[in-house]
Tab-separated table of C-alpha atoms in Angstrom:
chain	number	residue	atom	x	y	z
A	1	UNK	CA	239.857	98.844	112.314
A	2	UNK	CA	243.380	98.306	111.069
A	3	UNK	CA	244.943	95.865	113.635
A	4	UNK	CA	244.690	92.260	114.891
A	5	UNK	CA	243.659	91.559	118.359
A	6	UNK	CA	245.087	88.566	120.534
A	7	UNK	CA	243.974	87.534	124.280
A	8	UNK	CA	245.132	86.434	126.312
A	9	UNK	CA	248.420	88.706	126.296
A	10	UNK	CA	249.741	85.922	128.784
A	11	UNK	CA	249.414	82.517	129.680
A	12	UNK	CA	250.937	80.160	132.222
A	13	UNK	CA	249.784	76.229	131.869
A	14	UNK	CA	250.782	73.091	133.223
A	15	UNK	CA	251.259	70.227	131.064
A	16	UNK	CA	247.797	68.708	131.820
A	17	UNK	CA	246.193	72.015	131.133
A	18	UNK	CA	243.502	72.597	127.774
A	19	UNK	CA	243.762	76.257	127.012
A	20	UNK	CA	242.840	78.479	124.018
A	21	UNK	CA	244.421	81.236	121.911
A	22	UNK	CA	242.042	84.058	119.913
A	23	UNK	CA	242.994	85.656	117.151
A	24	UNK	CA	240.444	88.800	115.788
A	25	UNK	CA	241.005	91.151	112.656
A	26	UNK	CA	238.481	92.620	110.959
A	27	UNK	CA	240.179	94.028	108.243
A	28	UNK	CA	238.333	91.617	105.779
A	29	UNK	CA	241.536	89.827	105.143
A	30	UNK	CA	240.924	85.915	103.764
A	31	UNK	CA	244.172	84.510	105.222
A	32	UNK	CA	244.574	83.969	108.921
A	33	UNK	CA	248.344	82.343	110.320
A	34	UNK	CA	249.500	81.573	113.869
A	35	UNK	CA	253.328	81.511	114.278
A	36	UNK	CA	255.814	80.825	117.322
A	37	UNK	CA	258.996	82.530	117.952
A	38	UNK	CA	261.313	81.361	120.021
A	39	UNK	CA	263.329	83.522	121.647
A	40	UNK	CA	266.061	86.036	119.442
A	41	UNK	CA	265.101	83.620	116.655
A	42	UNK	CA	262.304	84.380	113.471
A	43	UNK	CA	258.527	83.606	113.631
A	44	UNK	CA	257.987	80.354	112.421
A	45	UNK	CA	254.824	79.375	110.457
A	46	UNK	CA	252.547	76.552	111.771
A	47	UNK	CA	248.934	77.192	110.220
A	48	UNK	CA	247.474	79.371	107.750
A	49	UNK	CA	243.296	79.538	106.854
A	50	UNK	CA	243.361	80.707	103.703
A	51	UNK	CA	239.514	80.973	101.966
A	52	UNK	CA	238.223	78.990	104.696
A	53	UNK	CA	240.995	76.396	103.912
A	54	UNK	CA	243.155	75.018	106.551
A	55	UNK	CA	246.984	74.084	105.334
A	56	UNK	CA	249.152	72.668	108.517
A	57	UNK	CA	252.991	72.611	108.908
A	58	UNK	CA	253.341	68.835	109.016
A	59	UNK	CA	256.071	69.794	111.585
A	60	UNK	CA	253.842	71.121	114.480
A	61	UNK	CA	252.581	68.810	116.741
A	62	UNK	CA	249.167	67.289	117.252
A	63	UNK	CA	249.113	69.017	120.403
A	64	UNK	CA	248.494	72.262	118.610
A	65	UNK	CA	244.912	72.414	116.925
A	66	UNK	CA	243.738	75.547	115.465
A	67	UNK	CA	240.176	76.369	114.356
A	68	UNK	CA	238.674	78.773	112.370
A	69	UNK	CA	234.951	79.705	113.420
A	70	UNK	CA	234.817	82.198	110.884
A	71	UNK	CA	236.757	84.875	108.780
A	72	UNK	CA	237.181	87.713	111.100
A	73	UNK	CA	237.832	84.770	113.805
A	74	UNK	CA	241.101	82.191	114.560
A	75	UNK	CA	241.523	79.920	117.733
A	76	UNK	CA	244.401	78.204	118.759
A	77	UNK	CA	243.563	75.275	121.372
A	78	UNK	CA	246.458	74.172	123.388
A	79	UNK	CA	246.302	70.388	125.000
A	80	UNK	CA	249.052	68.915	127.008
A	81	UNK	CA	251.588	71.034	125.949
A	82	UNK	CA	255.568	70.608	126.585
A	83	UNK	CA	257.652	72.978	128.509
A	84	UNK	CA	259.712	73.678	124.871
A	85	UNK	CA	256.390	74.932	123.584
A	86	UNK	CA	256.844	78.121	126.025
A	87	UNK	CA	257.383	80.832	122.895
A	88	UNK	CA	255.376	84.413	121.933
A	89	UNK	CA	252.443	82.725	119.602
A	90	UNK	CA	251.632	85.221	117.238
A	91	UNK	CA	248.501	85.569	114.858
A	92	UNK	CA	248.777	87.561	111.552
A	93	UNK	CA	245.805	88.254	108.852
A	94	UNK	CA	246.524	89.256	104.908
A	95	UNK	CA	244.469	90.766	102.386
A	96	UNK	CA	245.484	87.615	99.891
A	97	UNK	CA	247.618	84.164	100.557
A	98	UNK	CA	250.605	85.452	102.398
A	99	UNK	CA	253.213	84.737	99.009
A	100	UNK	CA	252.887	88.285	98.072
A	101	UNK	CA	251.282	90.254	100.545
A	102	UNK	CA	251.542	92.111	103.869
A	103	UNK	CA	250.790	90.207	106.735
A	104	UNK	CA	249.217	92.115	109.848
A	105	UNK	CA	250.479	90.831	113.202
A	106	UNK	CA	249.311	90.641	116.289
A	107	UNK	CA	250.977	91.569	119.649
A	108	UNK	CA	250.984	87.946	120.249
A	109	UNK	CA	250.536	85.735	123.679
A	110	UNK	CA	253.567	84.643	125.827
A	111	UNK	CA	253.233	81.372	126.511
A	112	UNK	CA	254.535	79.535	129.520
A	113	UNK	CA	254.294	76.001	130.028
A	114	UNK	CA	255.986	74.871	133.360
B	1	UNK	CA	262.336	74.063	100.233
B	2	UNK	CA	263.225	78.204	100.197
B	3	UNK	CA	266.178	79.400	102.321
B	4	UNK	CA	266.780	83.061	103.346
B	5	UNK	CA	270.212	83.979	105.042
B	6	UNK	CA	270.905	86.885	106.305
B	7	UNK	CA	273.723	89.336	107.234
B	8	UNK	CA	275.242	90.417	109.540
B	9	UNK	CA	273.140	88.921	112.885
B	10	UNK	CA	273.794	91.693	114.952
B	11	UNK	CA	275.054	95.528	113.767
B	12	UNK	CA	275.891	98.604	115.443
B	13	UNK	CA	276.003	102.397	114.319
B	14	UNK	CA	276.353	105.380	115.453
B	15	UNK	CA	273.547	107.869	115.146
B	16	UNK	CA	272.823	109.874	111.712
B	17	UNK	CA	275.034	106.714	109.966
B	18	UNK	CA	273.136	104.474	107.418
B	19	UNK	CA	273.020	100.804	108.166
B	20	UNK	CA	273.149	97.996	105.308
B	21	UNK	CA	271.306	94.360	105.806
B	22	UNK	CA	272.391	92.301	103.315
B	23	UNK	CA	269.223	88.520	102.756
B	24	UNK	CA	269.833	85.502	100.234
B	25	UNK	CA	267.670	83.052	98.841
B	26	UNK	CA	267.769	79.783	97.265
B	27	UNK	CA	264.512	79.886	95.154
B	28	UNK	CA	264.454	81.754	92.073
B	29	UNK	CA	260.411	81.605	91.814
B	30	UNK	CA	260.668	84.127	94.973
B	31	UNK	CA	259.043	87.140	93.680
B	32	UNK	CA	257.680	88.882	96.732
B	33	UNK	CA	260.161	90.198	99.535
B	34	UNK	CA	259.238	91.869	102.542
B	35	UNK	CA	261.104	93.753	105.454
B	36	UNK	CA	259.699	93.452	109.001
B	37	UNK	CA	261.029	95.824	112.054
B	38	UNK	CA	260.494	93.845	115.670
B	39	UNK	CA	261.551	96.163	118.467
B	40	UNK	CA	261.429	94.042	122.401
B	41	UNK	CA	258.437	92.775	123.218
B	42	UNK	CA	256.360	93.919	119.913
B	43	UNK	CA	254.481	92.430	116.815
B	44	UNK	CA	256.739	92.096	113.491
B	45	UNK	CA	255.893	95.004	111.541
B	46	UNK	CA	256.724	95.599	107.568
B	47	UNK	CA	258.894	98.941	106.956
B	48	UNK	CA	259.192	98.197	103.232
B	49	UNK	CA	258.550	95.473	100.540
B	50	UNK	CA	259.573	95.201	96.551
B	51	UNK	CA	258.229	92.828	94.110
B	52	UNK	CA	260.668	90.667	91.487
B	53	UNK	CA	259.679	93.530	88.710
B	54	UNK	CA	261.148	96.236	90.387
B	55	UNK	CA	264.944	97.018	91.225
B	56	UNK	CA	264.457	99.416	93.925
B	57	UNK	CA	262.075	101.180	96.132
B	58	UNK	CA	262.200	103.539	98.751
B	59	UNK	CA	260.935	105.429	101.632
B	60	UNK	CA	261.921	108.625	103.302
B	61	UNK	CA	265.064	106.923	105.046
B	62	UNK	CA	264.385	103.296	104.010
B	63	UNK	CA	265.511	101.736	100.805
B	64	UNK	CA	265.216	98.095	98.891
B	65	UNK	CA	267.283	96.970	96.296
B	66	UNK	CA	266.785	93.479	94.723
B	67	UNK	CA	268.981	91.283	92.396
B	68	UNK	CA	267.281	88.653	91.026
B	69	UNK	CA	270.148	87.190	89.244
B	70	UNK	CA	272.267	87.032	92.104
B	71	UNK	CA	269.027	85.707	94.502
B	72	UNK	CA	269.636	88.708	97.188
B	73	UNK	CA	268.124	91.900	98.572
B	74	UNK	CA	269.186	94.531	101.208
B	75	UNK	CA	267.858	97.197	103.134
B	76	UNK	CA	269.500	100.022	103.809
B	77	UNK	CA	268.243	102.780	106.168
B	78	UNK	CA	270.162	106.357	106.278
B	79	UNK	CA	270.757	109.066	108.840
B	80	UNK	CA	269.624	106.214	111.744
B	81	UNK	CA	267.955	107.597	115.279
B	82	UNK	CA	267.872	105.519	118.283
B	83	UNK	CA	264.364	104.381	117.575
B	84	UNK	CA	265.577	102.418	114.516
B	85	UNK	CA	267.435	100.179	117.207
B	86	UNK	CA	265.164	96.607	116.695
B	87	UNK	CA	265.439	93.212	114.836
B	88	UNK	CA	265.123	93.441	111.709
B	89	UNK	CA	263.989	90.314	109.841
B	90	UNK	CA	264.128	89.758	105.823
B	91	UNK	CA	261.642	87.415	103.753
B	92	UNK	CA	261.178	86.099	100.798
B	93	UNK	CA	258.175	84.304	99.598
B	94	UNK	CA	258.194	80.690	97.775
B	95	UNK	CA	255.369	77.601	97.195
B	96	UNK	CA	255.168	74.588	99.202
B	97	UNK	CA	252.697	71.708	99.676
B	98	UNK	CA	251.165	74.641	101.881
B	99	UNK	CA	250.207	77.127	98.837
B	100	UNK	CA	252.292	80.285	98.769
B	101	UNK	CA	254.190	81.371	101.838
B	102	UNK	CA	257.069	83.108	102.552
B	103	UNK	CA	259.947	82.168	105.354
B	104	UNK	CA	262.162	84.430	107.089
B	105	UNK	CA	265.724	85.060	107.708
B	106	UNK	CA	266.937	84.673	111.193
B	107	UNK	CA	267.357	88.398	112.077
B	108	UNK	CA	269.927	91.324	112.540
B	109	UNK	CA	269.775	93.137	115.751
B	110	UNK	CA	270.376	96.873	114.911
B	111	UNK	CA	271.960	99.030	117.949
B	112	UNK	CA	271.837	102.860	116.875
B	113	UNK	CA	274.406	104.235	119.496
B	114	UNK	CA	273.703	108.154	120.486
């Protein structure tokens, strides 16, 4: 299995709304990442699990909380999100720390928050 | 932190012409730089990569050629076909507080005119 696997492909939420993003690859890759993209702009970074380790982008907000139940395995739990969060989130999985490797992305979930 | 411009943001050929994407970067640790292909409503996907030790590399139509003294890279694909038509982003990897990562440039949307 060469690919990484997101659900829900879409996802509509109010702003009171607790929701979850899932994240599979079972590549045996030791660094997991979720990104967003923003419309015709780059993926930005916001968490990487790399040997079990979490490192956060001090930028993203608390309202963004990722978890890690194991290696093949990365959640993304949404809580009283703001409409600006609406973006494509998308997971990606490398062999080693993404400095100098190939990342493997998802498809991704489109996220609206109305 | 590590900053990767790129040029031009959007660029259109006709088809069977090459195309030239031209990234810079401030850090001069970079040593890993890859090239991802995003065509509407898909995952990032790398076409090509090269590493700080080598000068060029290439792939059927697909080419990298890196200049570490001047801090930039370029891609150049020949003979283009209307399925090269995407956004095309350029990377180039760096460390942070975060470990290793790597940030993008913003993007050049390729139009391959038949």
């Amino acid at each position: 299995d060469t690919e990484v696997t997101q659900t829900p492909k879409h996802l509509v939420m109010g702003m009171t709304n607790k929701k979850s993003l899932k994240c599979e690859q079972h590549m045996g890759h030791r660094a997991m990442y979720w990104y967003k993209q923003k419309a015709k702009k780059p993926p930005e970074l916001m968490f990487v699990y790399s040997y079990e380790k979490l490192s956060i982008n001090e930028s993203v907000p608390s309202r963004f909380s990722p978890e890690c139940p194991n290696s093949s395995l990365l959640n993304l739990h949404l809580h009283a999100l703001q409409p600006e969060d609406s973006a494509l989130y998308l997971c990606a999985s490398s062999q080693e720390p993404q400095g100098e490797d190939e990342q493997f992305f998802g498809p991704g979930t489109r996220l609206t928050v109305l | 932190g590590e900053n990767v411009e790129q040029h031009p943001s959007t660029l259109s050929v006709q088809e069977g012409d090459s195309a030239v994407i031209k990234c810079t970067y401030s850090d001069s640790a970079s040593n890993y730089f890859p090239w991802y292909k995003q065509e509407l409503g898909k995952r990032p996907q790398l076409i090509i990569d090269i590493r700080s030790n080598v000068g060029e590399k290439k792939d059927q139509r697909i080419a990298v050629t890196l200049n570490k003294t001047a801090k930039h890279f370029s891609l150049h694909i020949t003979e283009t076909q209307p399925e090269d038509s995407a956004v095309y982003f350029c990377a180039a990897s760096f460390s942070d507080n975060y470990g290793q990562n790597f940030v993008f440039g913003p993007g050049t949307r390729l139009s391959v005119l038949p």
